[in-house]
Coordinates of C-alpha atoms in Angstrom, one line a residue:
X1 CA 0.0 0.0 0.0
X2 CA 1.3 3.5 -0.8
X3 CA 2.1 5.7 2.2
X4 CA 2.2 9.4 1.5
X5 CA 3.7 12.1 3.7
X6 CA 2.0 15.2 5.2
X7 CA 2.6 17.3 8.3
X8 CA 2.2 14.1 10.3
X9 CA 3.9 11.4 8.7
X10 CA 2.6 9.3 6.5
X11 CA 3.0 5.5 6.3
X12 CA 4.1 5.9 3.7
X13 CA 24.3 -11.7 -6.2
X14 CA 20.9 -12.3 -4.3
X15 CA 21.0 -12.1 -0.6
X16 CA 18.2 -13.4 1.5
X17 CA 17.5 -13.3 5.2
X18 CA 15.6 -16.5 6.4
X19 CA 13.7 -16.6 9.6
X20 CA 14.3 -19.1 12.4
X21 CA 13.7 -22.7 11.4
X22 CA 11.3 -23.2 14.4
X23 CA 8.8 -20.8 12.9
X24 CA 5.6 -22.2 11.4
X25 CA 5.9 -19.7 8.5
X26 CA 9.2 -18.5 7.1
X27 CA 9.2 -15.0 5.6
X28 CA 12.2 -14.7 3.3
X29 CA 13.4 -11.3 2.3
X30 CA 15.1 -11.2 -1.1
X31 CA 17.2 -8.2 -2.0
X32 CA 17.9 -9.2 -5.6
X33 CA 16.1 -6.1 -6.9
X34 CA 17.6 -3.6 -4.5
X35 CA 19.3 -1.8 -7.4
X36 CA 19.4 1.5 -5.6
X37 CA 21.4 -0.1 -2.7
X38 CA 19.0 1.0 0.0
X39 CA 19.9 -2.2 1.9
X40 CA 23.6 -2.0 1.0
X41 CA 25.7 -4.6 2.9
X42 CA 28.6 -2.2 2.9
X43 CA 26.9 0.6 4.8
X44 CA 25.9 0.8 8.5
X45 CA 22.4 2.0 7.5
X46 CA 21.9 -0.9 5.0
X47 CA 22.9 -3.5 7.6
X48 CA 20.6 -1.9 10.2
X49 CA 17.7 -1.8 7.8
X50 CA 18.1 -5.5 7.0
X51 CA 18.2 -6.2 10.8
X52 CA 15.0 -4.3 11.3
X53 CA 13.3 -6.1 8.4
X54 CA 14.2 -9.4 10.0
X55 CA 12.8 -8.3 13.3
X56 CA 9.5 -7.2 11.6
X57 CA 9.3 -10.5 9.8
X58 CA 10.0 -12.5 13.0
X59 CA 7.1 -10.9 14.7
X60 CA 4.6 -12.4 12.1
X61 CA 6.4 -15.7 12.1
X62 CA 6.1 -15.9 15.9
X63 CA 2.3 -15.6 15.8
X64 CA 1.4 -17.7 12.7
X65 CA 0.6 -21.4 12.9
X66 CA -0.4 -21.9 9.3
X67 CA 0.6 -24.6 6.7
X68 CA 1.1 -23.3 3.2
X69 CA 1.5 -25.8 0.3
X70 CA 4.8 -25.8 -1.6
X71 CA 4.8 -24.4 -5.2
X72 CA 6.9 -26.9 -7.1
X73 CA 6.5 -27.0 -10.9
X74 CA 6.6 -30.3 -12.7
X75 CA 5.3 -32.0 -15.9
X76 CA 2.5 -29.8 -17.4
X77 CA 2.4 -27.5 -14.4
X78 CA 4.2 -24.2 -14.9
X79 CA 3.9 -20.7 -13.5
X80 CA 5.6 -17.3 -13.4
X81 CA 5.4 -15.0 -10.4
X82 CA 4.9 -11.3 -11.0
X83 CA 5.4 -8.3 -8.7
X84 CA 6.3 -4.6 -8.6
X85 CA 10.0 -4.2 -8.9
X86 CA 10.9 -2.5 -5.5
X87 CA 13.5 -0.3 -7.2
X88 CA 11.5 1.0 -10.1
X89 CA 7.8 0.4 -9.2
X90 CA 7.3 -1.4 -12.6
X91 CA 5.1 -4.5 -12.6
X92 CA 7.3 -7.3 -14.0
X93 CA 7.7 -11.1 -14.2
X94 CA 10.0 -13.0 -11.9
X95 CA 11.7 -16.3 -12.4
X96 CA 9.9 -18.8 -14.6
X97 CA 8.9 -21.9 -12.6
X98 CA 10.4 -20.6 -9.4
X99 CA 10.0 -23.1 -6.5
X100 CA 8.5 -21.8 -3.3
X101 CA 9.1 -24.2 -0.4
X102 CA 6.2 -25.2 1.9
X103 CA 5.3 -22.7 4.6
X104 CA 7.5 -20.0 2.9
X105 CA 6.6 -16.5 1.8
X106 CA 9.1 -14.6 -0.4
X107 CA 9.1 -10.8 -0.3
X108 CA 11.3 -8.8 -2.7
X109 CA 12.7 -5.7 -0.9
X110 CA 14.3 -2.5 -2.2
X111 CA 14.1 1.2 -2.2
X112 CA 13.4 4.1 -4.6
X113 CA 12.6 7.8 -4.6
X114 CA 8.9 8.2 -4.2
X115 CA 6.4 10.4 -2.5
X116 CA 5.8 7.9 0.2
X117 CA 7.7 6.2 3.1
X118 CA 6.7 2.7 2.0
X119 CA 4.8 0.9 -0.8
X120 CA 3.8 -2.7 -0.8
X121 CA 2.0 -5.2 -3.0
X122 CA 1.2 -8.9 -2.8
X123 CA 2.4 -10.8 -5.8
X124 CA 0.6 -11.9 -8.9
X125 CA 1.3 -14.7 -11.3
X126 CA 0.5 -16.4 -14.6
X127 CA -0.1 -20.2 -14.5
X128 CA -0.8 -23.2 -16.7
X129 CA -1.5 -26.8 -15.9
X130 CA -4.0 -28.8 -14.0
X131 CA -6.8 -27.3 -11.9
X132 CA -5.3 -28.6 -8.7
X133 CA -1.9 -27.0 -9.6
X134 CA -3.6 -23.7 -10.4
X135 CA -5.4 -23.7 -7.1
X136 CA -2.1 -24.4 -5.3
X137 CA -0.4 -21.4 -7.0
X138 CA -3.5 -19.2 -6.2
X139 CA -4.1 -20.1 -2.6
X140 CA -1.5 -22.7 -1.5
X141 CA -4.0 -25.1 -0.1
X142 CA -6.1 -22.4 1.6
X143 CA -9.8 -21.5 0.9
X144 CA -9.4 -18.0 -0.8
X145 CA -12.9 -17.0 0.3
X146 CA -12.1 -17.3 4.0
X147 CA -8.3 -17.6 4.1
X148 CA -5.2 -16.3 2.4
X149 CA -2.2 -18.1 1.0
X150 CA 0.2 -15.9 -1.0
X151 CA 3.5 -16.9 -2.5
X152 CA 4.8 -13.4 -1.5
X153 CA 5.1 -9.9 -3.0
X154 CA 7.3 -6.8 -2.8
X155 CA 8.0 -3.8 -0.6
X156 CA 9.7 -0.5 -1.4
X157 CA 11.0 2.1 0.9
X158 CA 11.6 5.8 0.2
X159 CA 15.3 6.6 -0.6
X160 CA 14.9 10.3 -0.5
X161 CA 13.1 11.7 2.6
X162 CA 12.5 15.4 3.0
X163 CA 15.8 17.1 3.9
X164 CA 14.6 17.8 7.4
X165 CA 14.0 14.2 8.2
X166 CA 15.8 10.9 8.1
X167 CA 15.1 7.2 8.6
X168 CA 15.5 5.7 12.1
X169 CA 17.1 2.3 11.5
X170 CA 17.9 1.8 15.2
X171 CA 16.4 -0.5 17.7
X172 CA 15.8 2.6 19.7
X173 CA 12.6 4.6 19.3
X174 CA 12.9 7.4 16.7
X175 CA 13.8 11.0 17.4
X176 CA 11.6 13.9 16.5
X177 CA 13.1 14.4 13.1
X178 CA 13.1 10.7 12.2
X179 CA 10.6 8.3 10.7
X180 CA 10.7 4.8 12.2
X181 CA 11.8 2.1 9.7
X182 CA 10.7 -0.8 11.9
X183 CA 7.2 0.5 12.2
X184 CA 6.8 1.1 8.5
X185 CA 8.3 -2.4 7.8
X186 CA 5.7 -4.0 10.1
X187 CA 2.9 -2.1 8.4
X188 CA 4.0 -3.0 4.9
X189 CA 4.6 -6.7 5.6
X190 CA 1.0 -6.9 6.9
X191 CA -0.3 -5.6 3.5
X192 CA 1.6 -8.3 1.7
X193 CA -0.1 -10.7 4.1
X194 CA -3.4 -9.5 2.8
X195 CA -4.5 -6.7 5.1
X196 CA -6.6 -4.4 2.9
X197 CA -6.6 -6.5 -0.3
X198 CA -7.2 -10.2 0.1
X199 CA -10.5 -11.7 -0.9
X200 CA -11.0 -12.8 2.7
X201 CA -10.6 -9.2 3.7
X202 CA -12.9 -7.8 1.0
X203 CA -15.6 -10.4 2.0
X204 CA -15.7 -8.8 5.5
X205 CA -15.9 -5.2 4.4
X206 CA -19.2 -3.3 4.5
X207 CA -18.6 -0.9 1.6
X208 CA -21.8 1.1 2.3
X209 CA -20.3 2.6 5.5
X210 CA -16.6 1.7 5.3
X211 CA -16.4 -0.7 8.2
X212 CA -14.8 -4.1 8.8
X213 CA -17.0 -6.9 10.1
X214 CA -14.5 -9.6 11.0
X215 CA -15.6 -11.5 14.0
X216 CA -12.4 -11.2 16.0
X217 CA -11.9 -7.6 15.1
X218 CA -15.4 -6.6 16.1
X219 CA -15.0 -8.5 19.4
X220 CA -11.8 -6.6 20.1
X221 CA -13.0 -3.2 19.0
X222 CA -16.5 -3.5 20.4
X223 CA -18.3 -2.7 17.2
X224 CA -17.7 -2.8 13.4
X225 CA -14.2 -1.2 12.9
X226 CA -14.1 2.0 10.9
X227 CA -12.0 1.9 7.7
X228 CA -10.4 4.6 5.6
X229 CA -12.2 5.8 2.4
X230 CA -10.7 3.0 0.2
X231 CA -11.2 0.2 2.8
X232 CA -7.5 -0.7 2.9
X233 CA -6.7 0.5 6.4
X234 CA -8.3 1.2 9.7
X235 CA -9.6 4.8 9.9
X236 CA -7.1 7.5 10.9
X237 CA -6.6 7.5 14.6
X238 CA -8.1 4.1 15.3
X239 CA -7.0 3.0 18.8
X240 CA -6.3 -0.4 20.3
X241 CA -4.1 -1.8 23.0
X242 CA -0.8 -3.6 23.4
X243 CA -0.2 -5.2 26.8
X244 CA -3.0 -3.2 28.2
X245 CA -1.5 0.1 27.0
X246 CA -3.5 2.2 24.6
X247 CA -1.8 2.7 21.2
X248 CA -2.8 3.9 17.8
X249 CA -3.3 0.8 15.7
X250 CA -0.4 -0.1 13.4
X251 CA -2.7 -0.5 10.4
X252 CA -4.3 2.9 10.4
X253 CA -2.8 5.0 7.6
X254 CA -0.7 7.4 9.5
X255 CA 2.4 7.5 11.7
X256 CA 4.0 10.6 13.0
X257 CA 7.6 11.5 12.8
X258 CA 9.2 10.5 16.1
X259 CA 6.6 7.7 16.6
X260 CA 7.1 4.0 16.9
X261 CA 4.0 1.7 16.4
X262 CA 3.8 -2.1 17.1
X263 CA 1.0 -4.5 16.2
X264 CA -1.9 -4.1 18.6
X265 CA -4.6 -6.5 19.7
X266 CA -6.9 -5.1 16.9
X267 CA -4.2 -5.6 14.2
X268 CA -3.7 -9.2 15.3
X269 CA -7.4 -9.8 15.3
X270 CA -7.6 -8.6 11.6
X271 CA -5.0 -11.2 10.6
X272 CA -7.1 -13.8 12.4
X273 CA -10.2 -12.7 10.4
X274 CA -8.2 -12.8 7.2
X275 CA -7.8 -16.6 7.8
X276 CA -4.3 -16.7 9.3
X277 CA -4.0 -19.1 12.2
X278 CA -2.9 -16.5 14.8
X279 CA -1.4 -17.6 18.1
X280 CA -2.0 -14.4 20.1
X281 CA 1.0 -13.2 22.1
X282 CA 0.4 -13.3 25.8
X283 CA -0.5 -10.1 27.6
X284 CA 2.6 -9.1 29.5
X285 CA 2.5 -8.0 33.2
X286 CA 3.6 -4.4 33.7
X287 CA 6.4 -4.3 36.2
X288 CA 7.5 -8.0 35.6
X289 CA 10.9 -7.3 34.2
X290 CA 12.1 -10.9 34.3
X291 CA 8.9 -12.4 32.9
X292 CA 8.3 -14.9 35.8
X293 CA 4.7 -13.9 36.3
X294 CA 5.1 -11.9 39.5
X295 CA 6.5 -8.4 40.3
X296 CA 9.1 -9.0 43.0
X297 CA 12.6 -8.0 44.1
X298 CA 14.0 -10.2 41.3
X299 CA 12.7 -7.7 38.7
X300 CA 15.1 -5.0 40.0
X301 CA 17.9 -7.3 39.2
X302 CA 16.6 -8.0 35.7
X303 CA 16.4 -4.2 35.0
X304 CA 20.0 -3.8 36.2
X305 CA 21.3 -6.8 34.2
X306 CA 19.7 -5.6 30.9
X307 CA 20.0 -1.8 31.4
X308 CA 20.3 0.0 28.1
X309 CA 18.9 -2.8 26.0
X310 CA 16.2 -1.9 23.4
X311 CA 13.8 -3.9 21.3
X312 CA 10.1 -4.8 21.2
X313 CA 8.0 -4.1 24.3
X314 CA 8.6 -6.8 26.9
X315 CA 12.3 -7.7 26.3
X316 CA 13.9 -8.8 29.5
X317 CA 14.3 -5.9 31.9
X318 CA 11.6 -3.8 30.2
X319 CA 9.2 -3.5 33.1
X320 CA 7.2 -0.6 31.8
X321 CA 6.8 -2.1 28.3
X322 CA 8.2 0.8 26.3
X323 CA 10.9 -1.3 24.6
X324 CA 13.8 0.4 26.4
X325 CA 15.4 -0.8 29.6
X326 CA 16.0 2.4 31.5
X327 CA 15.6 4.1 34.9
X328 CA 11.9 4.3 34.3
X329 CA 11.7 0.5 34.7
X330 CA 12.8 0.6 38.3
X331 CA 9.9 2.9 39.0
X332 CA 7.5 0.5 37.2
X333 CA 8.7 -2.4 39.3
X334 CA 8.1 -0.4 42.5
X335 CA 4.7 0.9 41.4
X336 CA 3.5 -2.7 40.6
X337 CA 5.2 -4.6 43.3
X338 CA 3.3 -7.7 44.3
X339 CA 1.2 -7.9 41.2
X340 CA 0.9 -11.3 39.6
X341 CA -0.1 -12.6 36.2
X342 CA -3.3 -14.6 35.9
X343 CA -1.6 -16.9 33.4
X344 CA 1.5 -17.6 35.3
X345 CA 5.0 -17.5 33.8
X346 CA 5.1 -15.6 30.5
X347 CA 7.7 -16.5 27.9
X348 CA 9.9 -13.8 26.5
X349 CA 8.6 -12.4 23.3
X350 CA 10.1 -13.4 19.9
X351 CA 13.2 -11.4 18.8
X352 CA 12.2 -9.0 17.2
X353 CA 4.9 -8.0 13.7
X354 CA -8.9 -14.5 -9.6
X355 CA -7.9 -17.0 -11.6
X356 CA -9.6 -18.4 -14.8
X357 CA -9.6 -22.0 -15.7
X358 CA -7.8 -21.4 -19.0
X359 CA -4.2 -22.1 -19.8
X360 CA -2.9 -19.0 -18.0
X361 CA -4.2 -16.3 -15.6
X362 CA -2.9 -13.3 -13.8
X363 CA -3.7 -12.5 -10.2
X364 CA -5.7 -9.2 -9.7
X365 CA -3.6 -6.1 -9.2
X366 CA -6.4 -3.7 -8.0
X367 CA -5.8 -1.5 -5.0
X368 CA -2.1 -2.5 -4.7
X369 CA -1.0 1.1 -4.5
X370 CA -3.7 2.6 -2.4
X371 CA -3.1 6.0 -1.0
X372 CA -3.2 6.2 2.8

């Protein structure tokens, strides 16, 4: 989805990074088309950007328990993936008869100068062969009406921000004159995973009043969830929670400079409604720095041992769940001393988120570059 900028931001050799083997789904980032060297291995920013991409991908891997069929051409069965080149924005064909392993999603990554921070699109294809093969390429063993099974897609990031601003590639939260790369990466990956464009999304949209009717999302929000004017995002300013703390949802269309946004309960619920088998992350206990389910003296030691570390909310030592282990975490332990989790010991979070029946067909490309 296209992310444009305004006064308040706007979400706007082949080298691959492969996610941990224990993940149910592997999101593979392929930098073959990074012709503008946004992810340059020879630069500190390029290496940091790759690391943040991997953290974003690992989030989604950690909450998915799906099984996606492999795409393995043979005999009369052939296909060609297609996608927007992340360095040019031109729709193009990929490798003829590319193999996509089971439970793997391939996302081509790159950067280019554009009037947006990020732009993403799920991939298309042309295919010929048996009906069963065509369905495998289309939905990878999933029911496309109620579920989503993509081979992958592409994501581009802006290479030329306004001269007053820069990307924040750090694990630390962004400064006032920075746009947070990790937040944008999380948002764009979710679009490749079908948020705002999959059939299973469209089937749950009430176009007469721009609301989303997914069962899990409505249960989380308390009513049909308002959408933007093109039904591709939550409405601007939609709020949810993360670990009991209010946050603007990651999948609304805006992010401010200096802001970091993680996936909220509502964002996770939408993926569930899309058909992904979501294993919801446990709600973390505020003050519980060592994640043993109780706020006690041991948590002071965890803050001290991990002081200065940064990452996703809930890393060891992060008592106040802001993603940074700092002096404020001591105060959080003190303020919540004696509290216990109703679910006992909590594990540490993951490292860180239409085809015809003829001889060939191309997946729909509508609304792939929707303005936020």
